Amino acid sequence: MYQNHETTSRKYAKKYAKKICQKICQDIILISTNTRSIIGDTGGVFMSKLYKQPVEVRLDGEDLVLFQWRGRWLQVASCERVFVKRDYYDHYSNLPTFRVKARSGGLYDLVKDKAGWVLERVWD
């Protein structure tokens, strides 16, 4: 069956993006208790800061649409569930973590806690 070029391109783009995200997640290096770095495919290093602060979120069904941090509402451009290797004694070790890219820029790790949502980490 014939598929148009746009559909095929989107399918491969999704597959490629997923592989890159998995590679990045595998390359997470713990530098200290509150700082991490990711070594990307291009050799660039991205640093992060640990916050573990509660945030308010807005959902559209199950999709994360907005979250509020430091008094500002940030619109979500993309959101993907990720596995983050943590110490076994960390409170967030078995909770779902979502890597969120904001439309205004910035990469954030949000954790779904029993009490609500927590901004765990902000990537530079």
Coordinates of C-alpha atoms in Angstrom, one line a residue:
M1 CA 0.0 0.0 0.0
Y2 CA 1.3 3.5 -0.9
Q3 CA 2.1 5.8 2.0
N4 CA 2.7 9.5 1.5
H5 CA 6.1 10.9 2.1
E6 CA 4.9 13.0 5.1
T7 CA 3.5 10.0 7.0
T8 CA 6.7 7.9 6.4
S9 CA 8.9 10.8 7.4
R10 CA 7.0 11.4 10.6
K11 CA 7.2 7.6 11.5
Y12 CA 11.0 7.6 11.1
A13 CA 11.4 10.9 12.9
K14 CA 9.5 9.5 15.9
K15 CA 11.6 6.3 15.8
Y16 CA 14.8 8.3 15.6
A17 CA 13.8 10.7 18.4
K18 CA 13.0 7.7 20.7
K19 CA 16.4 6.1 20.0
I20 CA 18.1 9.4 20.8
C21 CA 16.2 9.8 24.1
Q22 CA 17.1 6.3 25.1
K23 CA 20.7 7.0 24.3
I24 CA 20.7 10.2 26.3
C25 CA 19.0 8.4 29.3
Q26 CA 21.7 5.7 29.2
D27 CA 24.4 8.3 29.2
I28 CA 23.3 10.1 32.4
I29 CA 26.2 10.5 34.7
L30 CA 25.8 11.3 38.4
I31 CA 28.3 14.1 39.3
S32 CA 27.1 14.9 42.8
T33 CA 23.8 14.6 44.8
N34 CA 22.3 17.6 43.2
T35 CA 23.9 17.9 39.7
R36 CA 23.9 15.6 36.7
S37 CA 25.2 15.9 33.2
I38 CA 24.1 14.2 30.0
I39 CA 26.6 13.6 27.2
G40 CA 24.7 14.0 24.0
D41 CA 25.4 12.4 20.6
T42 CA 27.2 15.6 19.5
G43 CA 29.6 15.5 22.4
G44 CA 27.9 18.4 24.2
V45 CA 27.4 18.2 27.9
F46 CA 24.1 19.4 29.5
M47 CA 24.1 20.1 33.2
S48 CA 21.1 20.0 35.5
K49 CA 20.1 21.3 38.9
L50 CA 18.0 19.3 41.4
Y51 CA 15.0 21.1 42.9
K52 CA 12.4 18.6 44.1
Q53 CA 9.7 21.3 44.4
P54 CA 6.0 20.8 44.1
V55 CA 4.4 22.2 41.0
E56 CA 0.9 22.7 39.8
V57 CA 0.0 21.0 36.4
R58 CA -2.8 21.1 33.9
L59 CA -3.7 18.0 32.1
D60 CA -5.8 17.4 28.9
G61 CA -7.0 13.9 29.5
E62 CA -3.7 12.1 30.4
D63 CA -1.5 14.6 28.4
L64 CA 0.5 17.2 30.3
V65 CA -0.3 20.7 28.8
L66 CA 0.9 23.3 31.3
F67 CA 2.9 23.4 34.6
Q68 CA 3.6 26.3 37.0
W69 CA 7.0 26.8 38.4
R70 CA 8.2 30.0 40.2
G71 CA 4.9 31.7 39.5
R72 CA 5.1 31.2 35.8
W73 CA 2.9 28.9 33.7
L74 CA 5.0 27.0 31.1
Q75 CA 3.4 25.5 28.0
V76 CA 4.5 21.9 27.2
A77 CA 5.9 21.3 23.7
S78 CA 6.7 17.6 24.3
C79 CA 6.6 15.1 27.1
E80 CA 8.0 11.6 27.3
R81 CA 8.1 9.1 30.2
V82 CA 11.8 8.3 31.0
F83 CA 13.6 6.0 33.3
V84 CA 16.0 7.7 35.6
K85 CA 18.5 5.7 37.6
R86 CA 18.4 6.7 41.2
D87 CA 19.7 5.5 44.5
Y88 CA 17.5 2.8 46.0
Y89 CA 16.7 4.9 49.1
D90 CA 15.5 7.9 47.0
H91 CA 11.8 8.7 47.7
Y92 CA 11.3 9.1 43.9
S93 CA 13.0 5.8 42.9
N94 CA 9.8 4.0 41.8
L95 CA 7.7 6.9 40.7
P96 CA 7.0 7.8 37.1
T97 CA 9.3 10.5 35.7
F98 CA 8.4 12.6 32.7
R99 CA 11.0 14.7 30.7
V100 CA 9.2 17.8 29.6
K101 CA 10.3 20.3 27.0
A102 CA 8.7 23.7 27.4
R103 CA 7.6 25.8 24.4
S104 CA 9.6 28.8 25.8
G105 CA 12.7 26.6 26.1
G106 CA 14.1 24.5 28.9
L107 CA 14.0 20.8 29.7
Y108 CA 12.4 19.7 33.0
D109 CA 12.0 16.3 34.8
L110 CA 8.6 16.1 36.5
V111 CA 7.7 13.3 38.9
K112 CA 4.2 12.1 39.6
D113 CA 4.0 11.7 43.3
K114 CA 1.0 10.5 45.4
A115 CA 0.4 14.0 46.7
G116 CA 0.8 15.6 43.2
W117 CA 3.5 16.6 40.8
V118 CA 7.1 17.5 41.7
L119 CA 9.7 19.3 39.6
E120 CA 12.7 17.1 40.3
R121 CA 15.3 18.5 37.9
V122 CA 15.9 21.4 35.4
W123 CA 18.3 20.8 32.6
D124 CA 20.5 23.7 31.3

